[in-house]
PDB file of C-alpha atoms in Angstrom:
ATOM      1  CA  UNK A 158      11.951 -12.664  12.189  1.00 53.00           C
ATOM      2  CA  UNK A 159      13.615  -9.519  10.871  1.00 58.00           C
ATOM      3  CA  UNK A 160      11.826  -7.878   7.953  1.00 52.00           C
ATOM      4  CA  UNK A 161      13.906  -7.393   4.809  1.00 54.00           C
ATOM      5  CA  UNK A 162      14.443  -3.692   4.211  1.00 65.00           C
ATOM      6  CA  UNK A 163      13.902  -3.629   0.438  1.00 80.00           C
ATOM      7  CA  UNK A 164      11.010  -6.106   0.362  1.00 85.00           C
ATOM      8  CA  UNK A 165       8.440  -5.924  -1.045  1.00 90.00           C
ATOM      9  CA  UNK A 166       9.407  -3.732  -3.999  1.00 92.00           C
ATOM     10  CA  UNK A 167       7.051  -0.814  -4.585  1.00 95.00           C
ATOM     11  CA  UNK A 168       6.127   2.009  -6.950  1.00 96.00           C
ATOM     12  CA  UNK A 169       4.513   5.338  -6.204  1.00 95.00           C
ATOM     13  CA  UNK A 170       2.374   6.342  -9.181  1.00 96.00           C
ATOM     14  CA  UNK A 171       0.665   9.674  -9.808  1.00 96.00           C
ATOM     15  CA  UNK A 172      -2.761   8.731 -11.183  1.00 95.00           C
ATOM     16  CA  UNK A 173      -4.421  12.128 -11.375  1.00 94.00           C
ATOM     17  CA  UNK A 174      -4.229  15.751 -10.324  1.00 91.00           C
ATOM     18  CA  UNK A 175      -4.045  15.076  -6.589  1.00 93.00           C
ATOM     19  CA  UNK A 176      -4.227  11.275  -6.753  1.00 96.00           C
ATOM     20  CA  UNK A 177      -1.482   8.772  -6.035  1.00 96.00           C
ATOM     21  CA  UNK A 178      -1.184   4.995  -5.778  1.00 97.00           C
ATOM     22  CA  UNK A 179       1.367   3.007  -3.846  1.00 96.00           C
ATOM     23  CA  UNK A 180       1.858  -0.341  -5.594  1.00 97.00           C
ATOM     24  CA  UNK A 181       3.549  -3.232  -3.803  1.00 95.00           C
ATOM     25  CA  UNK A 182       4.536  -6.444  -5.580  1.00 93.00           C
ATOM     26  CA  UNK A 183       3.144  -9.217  -3.367  1.00 91.00           C
ATOM     27  CA  UNK A 184       3.253 -12.394  -5.437  1.00 85.00           C
ATOM     28  CA  UNK A 185       1.724 -15.342  -3.625  1.00 84.00           C
ATOM     29  CA  UNK A 186      -0.022 -13.281  -0.965  1.00 89.00           C
ATOM     30  CA  UNK A 187      -3.757 -13.327  -0.411  1.00 90.00           C
ATOM     31  CA  UNK A 188      -5.646 -10.329   0.952  1.00 91.00           C
ATOM     32  CA  UNK A 189      -6.199 -12.224   4.203  1.00 91.00           C
ATOM     33  CA  UNK A 190      -2.392 -12.439   4.637  1.00 90.00           C
ATOM     34  CA  UNK A 191      -1.953  -8.654   4.768  1.00 94.00           C
ATOM     35  CA  UNK A 192      -2.783  -5.913   7.272  1.00 95.00           C
ATOM     36  CA  UNK A 193      -2.913  -2.264   6.225  1.00 96.00           C
ATOM     37  CA  UNK A 194      -3.096   0.327   8.985  1.00 95.00           C
ATOM     38  CA  UNK A 195      -2.997   4.087   9.068  1.00 93.00           C
ATOM     39  CA  UNK A 196      -2.181   6.037  12.204  1.00 92.00           C
ATOM     40  CA  UNK A 197      -1.206   9.691  12.516  1.00 89.00           C
ATOM     41  CA  UNK A 198       0.758  10.258   9.310  1.00 90.00           C
ATOM     42  CA  UNK A 199       2.064   6.687   8.981  1.00 94.00           C
ATOM     43  CA  UNK A 200       0.723   4.099   6.541  1.00 96.00           C
ATOM     44  CA  UNK A 201       1.909   0.576   7.375  1.00 95.00           C
ATOM     45  CA  UNK A 202       1.560  -2.556   5.264  1.00 95.00           C
ATOM     46  CA  UNK A 203       2.440  -5.750   7.119  1.00 93.00           C
ATOM     47  CA  UNK A 204       2.090  -9.452   6.432  1.00 91.00           C
ATOM     48  CA  UNK A 205       0.428 -11.604   9.041  1.00 85.00           C
ATOM     49  CA  UNK A 206       2.546 -14.419  10.427  1.00 65.00           C
ATOM     50  CA  UNK A 207       3.079 -17.194   7.923  1.00 59.00           C
ATOM     51  CA  UNK A 208       0.865 -20.250   8.093  1.00 55.00           C
ATOM     52  CA  UNK A 209       3.385 -23.032   8.648  1.00 55.00           C
ATOM     53  CA  UNK A 210       1.106 -25.897   7.579  1.00 52.00           C
ATOM     54  CA  UNK A 211       1.518 -26.780   3.910  1.00 53.00           C
ATOM     55  CA  UNK A 212      -1.792 -27.986   2.549  1.00 62.00           C
ATOM     56  CA  UNK A 213      -0.481 -28.767  -0.941  1.00 64.00           C
ATOM     57  CA  UNK A 214       2.010 -31.407   0.136  1.00 72.00           C
ATOM     58  CA  UNK A 215       5.713 -31.405   0.857  1.00 78.00           C
ATOM     59  CA  UNK A 216       7.675 -28.547  -0.678  1.00 73.00           C
ATOM     60  CA  UNK A 217      10.864 -29.987  -2.200  1.00 78.00           C
ATOM     61  CA  UNK A 218      12.328 -26.588  -3.110  1.00 72.00           C
ATOM     62  CA  UNK A 219      11.158 -23.322  -1.570  1.00 68.00           C
ATOM     63  CA  UNK A 220      12.132 -20.520  -3.952  1.00 67.00           C
ATOM     64  CA  UNK A 221       8.930 -18.514  -3.512  1.00 64.00           C
ATOM     65  CA  UNK A 222       8.994 -17.171  -0.012  1.00 65.00           C
ATOM     66  CA  UNK A 223       6.011 -15.634   1.684  1.00 69.00           C
ATOM     67  CA  UNK A 224       8.337 -13.955   4.130  1.00 76.00           C
ATOM     68  CA  UNK A 225       7.243 -11.603   6.843  1.00 85.00           C
ATOM     69  CA  UNK A 226       7.423  -7.963   5.873  1.00 90.00           C
ATOM     70  CA  UNK A 227       6.490  -4.612   7.328  1.00 92.00           C
ATOM     71  CA  UNK A 228       6.743  -1.504   5.207  1.00 93.00           C
ATOM     72  CA  UNK A 229       5.792   1.989   6.346  1.00 94.00           C
ATOM     73  CA  UNK A 230       5.226   5.198   4.423  1.00 95.00           C
ATOM     74  CA  UNK A 231       4.937   8.701   5.840  1.00 95.00           C
ATOM     75  CA  UNK A 232       1.780  10.323   4.515  1.00 94.00           C
ATOM     76  CA  UNK A 233       1.183  14.083   4.580  1.00 92.00           C
ATOM     77  CA  UNK A 234      -1.604  15.327   6.850  1.00 89.00           C
ATOM     78  CA  UNK A 235      -3.732  16.419   3.891  1.00 91.00           C
ATOM     79  CA  UNK A 236      -3.603  13.021   2.167  1.00 93.00           C
ATOM     80  CA  UNK A 237      -6.574  10.695   2.531  1.00 93.00           C
ATOM     81  CA  UNK A 238      -6.312   6.943   1.930  1.00 94.00           C
ATOM     82  CA  UNK A 239      -9.180   6.005  -0.377  1.00 95.00           C
ATOM     83  CA  UNK A 240      -8.837   2.231  -0.484  1.00 96.00           C
ATOM     84  CA  UNK A 241      -6.731  -0.807  -1.301  1.00 96.00           C
ATOM     85  CA  UNK A 242      -6.989  -3.591  -3.858  1.00 96.00           C
ATOM     86  CA  UNK A 243      -4.940  -6.764  -4.351  1.00 96.00           C
ATOM     87  CA  UNK A 244      -5.033  -7.987  -7.932  1.00 94.00           C
ATOM     88  CA  UNK A 245      -2.618 -10.149  -9.941  1.00 92.00           C
ATOM     89  CA  UNK A 246      -0.015 -10.037  -7.159  1.00 91.00           C
ATOM     90  CA  UNK A 247      -0.059  -6.235  -6.974  1.00 95.00           C
ATOM     91  CA  UNK A 248      -1.375  -4.457  -3.899  1.00 96.00           C
ATOM     92  CA  UNK A 249      -2.553  -0.981  -4.861  1.00 97.00           C
ATOM     93  CA  UNK A 250      -3.314   1.604  -2.173  1.00 97.00           C
ATOM     94  CA  UNK A 251      -5.092   4.685  -3.532  1.00 97.00           C
ATOM     95  CA  UNK A 252      -4.608   8.072  -1.921  1.00 96.00           C
ATOM     96  CA  UNK A 253      -5.800  11.566  -2.609  1.00 95.00           C
ATOM     97  CA  UNK A 254      -4.407  14.895  -1.508  1.00 93.00           C
ATOM     98  CA  UNK A 255      -7.380  16.839  -0.187  1.00 91.00           C
ATOM     99  CA  UNK A 256      -7.229  20.468  -1.304  1.00 83.00           C
ATOM    100  CA  UNK A 257      -9.521  22.664   0.811  1.00 82.00           C
ATOM    101  CA  UNK A 258     -12.064  24.694  -1.142  1.00 80.00           C
ATOM    102  CA  UNK A 259     -10.382  27.909   0.013  1.00 80.00           C
ATOM    103  CA  UNK A 260      -7.110  26.902  -1.692  1.00 77.00           C
ATOM    104  CA  UNK A 261      -8.594  25.760  -5.017  1.00 77.00           C
ATOM    105  CA  UNK A 262      -8.306  27.981  -8.087  1.00 83.00           C
ATOM    106  CA  UNK A 263     -11.409  30.118  -8.443  1.00 83.00           C
ATOM    107  CA  UNK A 264     -12.396  32.415 -11.247  1.00 87.00           C
ATOM    108  CA  UNK A 265     -13.810  35.630  -9.879  1.00 87.00           C
ATOM    109  CA  UNK A 266     -16.612  37.072 -11.955  1.00 92.00           C
ATOM    110  CA  UNK A 267     -16.302  40.785 -12.769  1.00 92.00           C
ATOM    111  CA  UNK A 268     -19.588  42.657 -12.252  1.00 92.00           C
TER     112      UNK A 268
END
């Protein structure tokens, strides 16, 4: 199955000084349906293969698809993935740009 290029839709939100969230709209997905992996500088969100058995009975019209998707984001080397949460159909992956102490603004005291 070929993943759809523009699915799922996503936002990248700046939540703080060096903090960012990637939000993906995943209506109908459960956290057990999704794999999130990070390797080198690539963050990948992928759905696990669809469970074909329909426990709720026969679907007469299938307008809500839980289609397979795989979406990757390139993450800078100094960005750390802090965690992920799926709530109300929105998967939120929190990241933080790690600024080394040596590069942070310091006030030098005059003696």
